[in-house]
């Protein structure tokens, strides 16, 4: 066994084998994999191993396309062919109009990744899958490349290719401890000796937290028991003359594929069970949990009703095994929060289909620092401190119960809520707030107009449209107040802060006391990494403010670039403060009534910050606006938040102060051309492509990404972010919707909503540069309908910013 390697991958399931193989493909041959037993002896060996192209966003679709192409190439390798039923086709069923809308949207989104799905009616479903009845069926989504693969052969094929490229694999070699050295390299202790390495990768499947504990971290991953059965031969399958397409059913929560001349049917029962919560037997290897078909009778009946042939055939095998889940259903693939030179590829609940793609994206991150797609949807840093084992278990159960029921727009499910609250949460609940969840934080979406108000979730405008319209009118006419919980903020102190920020940010960093500025952080390729509001407080403290979910991500990036000589200290204040946003023309009057300072436009113009009292509550107030109205962000320590709220509420009573929420903010920020991190600000694009030219100073001196950005500027943009006016009032454009021209995809929507002040259905989209000119007519594919749209100037509301500066 080697005593030294560049990378040690821990775990020889699909996650580890794919990572190892892709590391060699990226050019790193000095890599090893250690496996406590045989390859595939964890979950992988008994997987149903379906391989779909369907995903909830373009990154997931793209990585699954990679899996499919890779598996096809492996299956066709004459030296080591493997069994892959490629392109049997698959149907996701639907019995509601909203589900069908969802499929139309996902088809539009996948089209932008070169993947062609088809939305078909019930009769066509039955024509393609002769075993199903059309009772209670509206139709479905057809995935032509759906199939299944032999999981053990797949891993062996990847391992073989990795070995041929120089990688080594040590079987029956359990990792027993991990020690990080002061230079951030690792010592991997195993049953058979020690390997020193630069980088470790946790790919330990359901034993993820045994490895996590060795490095002092807890990963938000929990295992669930999951069952399928295999039937005897079914004559109708042989008679059909073709392989049965796969089925996935959100109506009765099962999947089904052909296995030999019978069926394999797997279940996502409501009465589901977590597994291994109190530790895992060290001898549980190549093992299964006891059969428990009684638990799945609720969903079994639905499967039998859909496929009556099941009632006439015997079951010969039941498989019940552990499968890992995270808080939001997507895996954790990327850097381990708070650690250096440590990565993970864990929490895979559909790891056979996705594993090829995840290993590909992880290897790119390890070798190049970044992958070809924005990987935020699988980034392990997307959950912060609240992501403990109990919350993960609740979300895992909920997610399992809803396996094939995708989230509708603005749908936030109830398990594990509330996780993170402020002292105002119960106050706002009493006001009738409908909450959404942002990184665990409860955040007001809107105030319900009546206690029995109920939102119909789907992909079209609904009854909340009028509620938001009223919010916007109130803010524009007078004033509104909104709590922004979880807003991320770091306090930076030390003599080196501004020099450090100058190196991290690609534009001007305000240095004067009392000034606020917006800055963008790039990666070494010149692509957008983070967005920060920099505020210079009077006492020399500098606040770095960013999106609610960015705390671990941004801290990681800042700390990574902090040298011992920088004299900069960074402290997170995210959980200590909450921001109240006061917006609208009367907001100055309200603030003046509760605070002794001079709030006139001369004394405190746009983009200023000061410390003051709001009533009796100490506060940091910034004159910044995300709404396009005169506005103040008021940051208050949580223990005095309610006091500030009461003071502002009392002062606002004379001005018709109106409580609003995130849905009004979303509408207003689109009218102003303001962007959201990880919706519109993506690592796949540089600041010029994203329309942030005014925030770049290439001539200011060195900053991270400068040289690469210069080169990119010379090469010209690959895409451009534009604002679109969409000529339809039934539905907004959704993130991922394809922008099309003459049947070709020329762009992808990142955000969309109705702009109530300008009376337009607005969207942002990255489009090919030749279609970015104002006035260009395009179509946006919205829930199945190509909808006429036109490129307009960004920020159609008050383009002179006269209201913000008032
Ligand atoms: C019943 C069932 C059906 C499924 N069907 C599908 C499907 O149709 N399609 C799909 O895509 N997915 C499916 N899945 C999920 C899929 O099988 C998993 O996502 C995938 O196999 C997980 O692979 P992994 O490599 O992450 O974990 P594992 O396969 O569990 O591999 C982890 C490896 O790490 C090793 N290890 C652990 N600790 C150590 C240590 N200390 N030292 C060294 N090695 C260690 C283990 O021995 C193990 O081999 C199914 C799962 C189940 C249970």
mmCIF file of N, CA and C in Angstrom, residues 585-657:
data_model
loop_
_atom_site.group_PDB
_atom_site.id
_atom_site.type_symbol
_atom_site.label_atom_id
_atom_site.label_comp_id
_atom_site.label_asym_id
_atom_site.label_seq_id
_atom_site.Cartn_x
_atom_site.Cartn_y
_atom_site.Cartn_z
ATOM 1 N N UNK A 585 -41.821 56.320 0.356
ATOM 2 C CA UNK A 585 -41.525 57.751 0.485
ATOM 3 C C UNK A 585 -41.655 58.293 1.912
ATOM 4 N N UNK A 586 -42.467 57.629 2.746
ATOM 5 C CA UNK A 586 -42.625 58.137 4.121
ATOM 6 C C UNK A 586 -41.644 57.497 5.104
ATOM 7 N N UNK A 587 -40.759 56.683 4.599
ATOM 8 C CA UNK A 587 -39.871 55.963 5.528
ATOM 9 C C UNK A 587 -38.951 56.925 6.283
ATOM 10 N N UNK A 588 -38.542 58.014 5.620
ATOM 11 C CA UNK A 588 -37.685 58.980 6.321
ATOM 12 C C UNK A 588 -38.425 59.605 7.507
ATOM 13 N N UNK A 589 -39.700 59.927 7.291
ATOM 14 C CA UNK A 589 -40.490 60.535 8.378
ATOM 15 C C UNK A 589 -40.610 59.563 9.546
ATOM 16 N N UNK A 590 -40.811 58.306 9.217
ATOM 17 C CA UNK A 590 -40.995 57.314 10.286
ATOM 18 C C UNK A 590 -39.702 57.144 11.069
ATOM 19 N N UNK A 591 -38.594 57.038 10.341
ATOM 20 C CA UNK A 591 -37.304 56.865 11.018
ATOM 21 C C UNK A 591 -36.985 58.091 11.869
ATOM 22 N N UNK A 592 -37.286 59.259 11.341
ATOM 23 C CA UNK A 592 -36.998 60.494 12.081
ATOM 24 C C UNK A 592 -37.800 60.543 13.381
ATOM 25 N N UNK A 593 -38.970 59.957 13.370
ATOM 26 C CA UNK A 593 -39.818 59.991 14.566
ATOM 27 C C UNK A 593 -39.286 59.085 15.677
ATOM 28 N N UNK A 594 -38.451 58.125 15.348
ATOM 29 C CA UNK A 594 -37.986 57.181 16.381
ATOM 30 C C UNK A 594 -36.484 57.295 16.648
ATOM 31 N N UNK A 595 -35.802 58.159 15.936
ATOM 32 C CA UNK A 595 -34.352 58.235 16.085
ATOM 33 C C UNK A 595 -33.923 59.700 16.026
ATOM 34 N N UNK A 596 -33.026 60.084 16.955
ATOM 35 C CA UNK A 596 -32.650 61.493 17.077
ATOM 36 C C UNK A 596 -31.801 62.013 15.929
ATOM 37 N N UNK A 597 -31.229 61.114 15.106
ATOM 38 C CA UNK A 597 -30.282 61.563 14.079
ATOM 39 C C UNK A 597 -30.982 62.413 13.027
ATOM 40 N N UNK A 598 -30.157 63.088 12.261
ATOM 41 C CA UNK A 598 -30.664 63.852 11.126
ATOM 42 C C UNK A 598 -30.732 62.910 9.924
ATOM 43 N N UNK A 599 -31.934 62.593 9.484
ATOM 44 C CA UNK A 599 -32.124 61.631 8.393
ATOM 45 C C UNK A 599 -32.410 62.336 7.065
ATOM 46 N N UNK A 600 -32.159 63.629 7.008
ATOM 47 C CA UNK A 600 -32.425 64.357 5.754
ATOM 48 C C UNK A 600 -31.510 63.815 4.656
ATOM 49 N N UNK A 601 -31.915 64.071 3.419
ATOM 50 C CA UNK A 601 -31.141 63.561 2.278
ATOM 51 C C UNK A 601 -29.740 64.155 2.264
ATOM 52 N N UNK A 602 -29.578 65.346 2.790
ATOM 53 C CA UNK A 602 -28.239 65.958 2.827
ATOM 54 C C UNK A 602 -27.368 65.291 3.880
ATOM 55 N N UNK A 603 -27.967 65.044 5.029
ATOM 56 C CA UNK A 603 -27.167 64.495 6.141
ATOM 57 C C UNK A 603 -26.922 62.992 5.988
ATOM 58 N N UNK A 604 -27.831 62.315 5.363
ATOM 59 C CA UNK A 604 -27.733 60.853 5.255
ATOM 60 C C UNK A 604 -28.270 60.428 3.893
ATOM 61 N N UNK A 605 -27.490 60.706 2.839
ATOM 62 C CA UNK A 605 -27.977 60.367 1.496
ATOM 63 C C UNK A 605 -27.898 58.866 1.226
ATOM 64 N N UNK A 606 -28.177 58.503 0.027
ATOM 65 C CA UNK A 606 -28.141 57.111 -0.432
ATOM 66 C C UNK A 606 -26.753 56.528 -0.170
ATOM 67 N N UNK A 607 -26.701 55.268 0.177
ATOM 68 C CA UNK A 607 -25.454 54.501 0.365
ATOM 69 C C UNK A 607 -24.620 55.010 1.543
ATOM 70 N N UNK A 608 -25.280 55.256 2.660
ATOM 71 C CA UNK A 608 -24.596 55.650 3.885
ATOM 72 C C UNK A 608 -24.932 54.652 4.994
ATOM 73 N N UNK A 609 -24.093 54.632 6.014
ATOM 74 C CA UNK A 609 -24.349 53.777 7.175
ATOM 75 C C UNK A 609 -24.011 54.551 8.436
ATOM 76 N N UNK A 610 -24.772 54.305 9.480
ATOM 77 C CA UNK A 610 -24.454 54.892 10.785
ATOM 78 C C UNK A 610 -25.011 53.995 11.899
ATOM 79 N N UNK A 611 -24.425 54.147 13.072
ATOM 80 C CA UNK A 611 -25.019 53.517 14.252
ATOM 81 C C UNK A 611 -25.941 54.531 14.911
ATOM 82 N N UNK A 612 -27.038 54.065 15.459
ATOM 83 C CA UNK A 612 -27.969 54.986 16.115
ATOM 84 C C UNK A 612 -28.879 54.162 17.027
ATOM 85 N N UNK A 613 -29.873 54.810 17.590
ATOM 86 C CA UNK A 613 -30.921 54.098 18.315
ATOM 87 C C UNK A 613 -32.211 54.217 17.531
ATOM 88 N N UNK A 614 -32.956 53.138 17.491
ATOM 89 C CA UNK A 614 -34.307 53.156 16.935
ATOM 90 C C UNK A 614 -35.218 52.900 18.128
ATOM 91 N N UNK A 615 -35.855 53.975 18.610
ATOM 92 C CA UNK A 615 -36.482 53.878 19.929
ATOM 93 C C UNK A 615 -35.365 53.621 20.929
ATOM 94 N N UNK A 616 -35.499 52.562 21.711
ATOM 95 C CA UNK A 616 -34.444 52.245 22.685
ATOM 96 C C UNK A 616 -33.493 51.162 22.173
ATOM 97 N N UNK A 617 -33.696 50.739 20.942
ATOM 98 C CA UNK A 617 -32.874 49.631 20.426
ATOM 99 C C UNK A 617 -31.666 50.170 19.660
ATOM 100 N N UNK A 618 -30.470 49.684 19.990
ATOM 101 C CA UNK A 618 -29.305 50.077 19.186
ATOM 102 C C UNK A 618 -29.442 49.476 17.782
ATOM 103 N N UNK A 619 -28.996 50.227 16.788
ATOM 104 C CA UNK A 619 -29.173 49.742 15.406
ATOM 105 C C UNK A 619 -28.040 50.234 14.516
ATOM 106 N N UNK A 620 -27.821 49.496 13.461
ATOM 107 C CA UNK A 620 -26.951 49.951 12.369
ATOM 108 C C UNK A 620 -27.890 50.184 11.191
ATOM 109 N N UNK A 621 -27.936 51.418 10.716
ATOM 110 C CA UNK A 621 -28.879 51.747 9.641
ATOM 111 C C UNK A 621 -28.109 52.068 8.367
ATOM 112 N N UNK A 622 -28.560 51.468 7.271
ATOM 113 C CA UNK A 622 -27.949 51.744 5.961
ATOM 114 C C UNK A 622 -29.022 52.279 5.020
ATOM 115 N N UNK A 623 -28.656 53.308 4.251
ATOM 116 C CA UNK A 623 -29.598 53.827 3.251
ATOM 117 C C UNK A 623 -29.342 53.088 1.942
ATOM 118 N N UNK A 624 -29.880 51.904 1.862
ATOM 119 C CA UNK A 624 -29.783 51.081 0.657
ATOM 120 C C UNK A 624 -31.188 50.601 0.318
ATOM 121 N N UNK A 625 -31.397 50.256 -0.939
ATOM 122 C CA UNK A 625 -32.754 49.891 -1.345
ATOM 123 C C UNK A 625 -32.730 48.733 -2.319
ATOM 124 N N UNK A 626 -33.577 47.762 -2.079
ATOM 125 C CA UNK A 626 -33.730 46.635 -3.006
ATOM 126 C C UNK A 626 -35.098 46.733 -3.690
ATOM 127 N N UNK A 627 -35.864 47.766 -3.267
ATOM 128 C CA UNK A 627 -37.233 47.901 -3.766
ATOM 129 C C UNK A 627 -37.355 48.981 -4.826
ATOM 130 N N UNK A 628 -36.376 49.880 -4.862
ATOM 131 C CA UNK A 628 -36.485 51.008 -5.794
ATOM 132 C C UNK A 628 -37.191 52.197 -5.186
ATOM 133 N N UNK A 629 -37.559 52.099 -3.924
ATOM 134 C CA UNK A 629 -38.128 53.235 -3.200
ATOM 135 C C UNK A 629 -37.079 53.736 -2.202
ATOM 136 N N UNK A 630 -37.275 54.939 -1.702
ATOM 137 C CA UNK A 630 -36.454 55.395 -0.591
ATOM 138 C C UNK A 630 -36.530 54.324 0.499
ATOM 139 N N UNK A 631 -35.382 53.902 1.013
ATOM 140 C CA UNK A 631 -35.456 52.769 1.951
ATOM 141 C C UNK A 631 -34.272 52.769 2.902
ATOM 142 N N UNK A 632 -34.482 52.118 4.040
ATOM 143 C CA UNK A 632 -33.428 51.960 5.052
ATOM 144 C C UNK A 632 -33.405 50.505 5.491
ATOM 145 N N UNK A 633 -32.200 49.980 5.581
ATOM 146 C CA UNK A 633 -32.010 48.650 6.183
ATOM 147 C C UNK A 633 -31.603 48.901 7.621
ATOM 148 N N UNK A 634 -32.366 48.384 8.557
ATOM 149 C CA UNK A 634 -32.130 48.663 9.973
ATOM 150 C C UNK A 634 -31.731 47.351 10.645
ATOM 151 N N UNK A 635 -30.461 47.225 10.988
ATOM 152 C CA UNK A 635 -29.954 45.979 11.585
ATOM 153 C C UNK A 635 -29.971 46.131 13.098
ATOM 154 N N UNK A 636 -30.682 45.231 13.759
ATOM 155 C CA UNK A 636 -30.905 45.367 15.200
ATOM 156 C C UNK A 636 -30.500 44.059 15.882
ATOM 157 N N UNK A 637 -29.811 44.153 17.048
ATOM 158 C CA UNK A 637 -29.514 42.913 17.776
ATOM 159 C C UNK A 637 -30.827 42.194 18.108
ATOM 160 N N UNK A 638 -30.809 40.875 18.007
ATOM 161 C CA UNK A 638 -32.067 40.138 18.162
ATOM 162 C C UNK A 638 -32.759 40.384 19.495
ATOM 163 N N UNK A 639 -31.958 40.631 20.553
ATOM 164 C CA UNK A 639 -32.618 40.797 21.855
ATOM 165 C C UNK A 639 -33.363 42.127 21.962
ATOM 166 N N UNK A 640 -33.152 43.040 20.999
ATOM 167 C CA UNK A 640 -33.927 44.285 21.038
ATOM 168 C C UNK A 640 -34.728 44.518 19.750
ATOM 169 N N UNK A 641 -34.843 43.460 18.997
ATOM 170 C CA UNK A 641 -35.553 43.561 17.715
ATOM 171 C C UNK A 641 -37.021 43.943 17.921
ATOM 172 N N UNK A 642 -37.628 43.318 18.911
ATOM 173 C CA UNK A 642 -39.050 43.589 19.141
ATOM 174 C C UNK A 642 -39.256 45.036 19.578
ATOM 175 N N UNK A 643 -38.304 45.534 20.372
ATOM 176 C CA UNK A 643 -38.395 46.935 20.815
ATOM 177 C C UNK A 643 -38.337 47.866 19.599
ATOM 178 N N UNK A 644 -37.429 47.575 18.672
ATOM 179 C CA UNK A 644 -37.323 48.408 17.461
ATOM 180 C C UNK A 644 -38.599 48.297 16.627
ATOM 181 N N UNK A 645 -39.137 47.090 16.546
ATOM 182 C CA UNK A 645 -40.349 46.853 15.770
ATOM 183 C C UNK A 645 -41.527 47.664 16.334
ATOM 184 N N UNK A 646 -41.633 47.643 17.665
ATOM 185 C CA UNK A 646 -42.736 48.381 18.289
ATOM 186 C C UNK A 646 -42.585 49.882 18.035
ATOM 187 N N UNK A 647 -41.345 50.367 18.158
ATOM 188 C CA UNK A 647 -41.119 51.801 17.967
ATOM 189 C C UNK A 647 -41.470 52.214 16.537
ATOM 190 N N UNK A 648 -41.003 51.438 15.578
ATOM 191 C CA UNK A 648 -41.270 51.774 14.170
ATOM 192 C C UNK A 648 -42.759 51.643 13.861
ATOM 193 N N UNK A 649 -43.379 50.607 14.445
ATOM 194 C CA UNK A 649 -44.810 50.395 14.212
ATOM 195 C C UNK A 649 -45.627 51.569 14.744
ATOM 196 N N UNK A 650 -45.260 52.043 15.950
ATOM 197 C CA UNK A 650 -46.010 53.152 16.547
ATOM 198 C C UNK A 650 -45.817 54.413 15.706
ATOM 199 N N UNK A 651 -44.581 54.670 15.295
ATOM 200 C CA UNK A 651 -44.328 55.870 14.490
ATOM 201 C C UNK A 651 -44.977 55.756 13.118
ATOM 202 N N UNK A 652 -45.060 54.530 12.617
ATOM 203 C CA UNK A 652 -45.597 54.329 11.262
ATOM 204 C C UNK A 652 -47.107 54.403 11.193
ATOM 205 N N UNK A 653 -47.766 54.301 12.355
ATOM 206 C CA UNK A 653 -49.233 54.254 12.340
ATOM 207 C C UNK A 653 -49.816 55.484 11.638
ATOM 208 N N UNK A 654 -49.181 56.630 11.843
ATOM 209 C CA UNK A 654 -49.692 57.864 11.221
ATOM 210 C C UNK A 654 -49.429 57.912 9.724
ATOM 211 N N UNK A 655 -48.573 57.010 9.258
ATOM 212 C CA UNK A 655 -48.189 57.057 7.838
ATOM 213 C C UNK A 655 -48.698 55.843 7.076
ATOM 214 N N UNK A 656 -49.577 55.107 7.698
ATOM 215 C CA UNK A 656 -50.136 53.918 7.031
ATOM 216 C C UNK A 656 -49.092 52.835 6.806
ATOM 217 N N UNK A 657 -48.161 52.669 7.762
ATOM 218 C CA UNK A 657 -47.079 51.687 7.594
ATOM 219 C C UNK A 657 -47.671 50.285 7.380
#
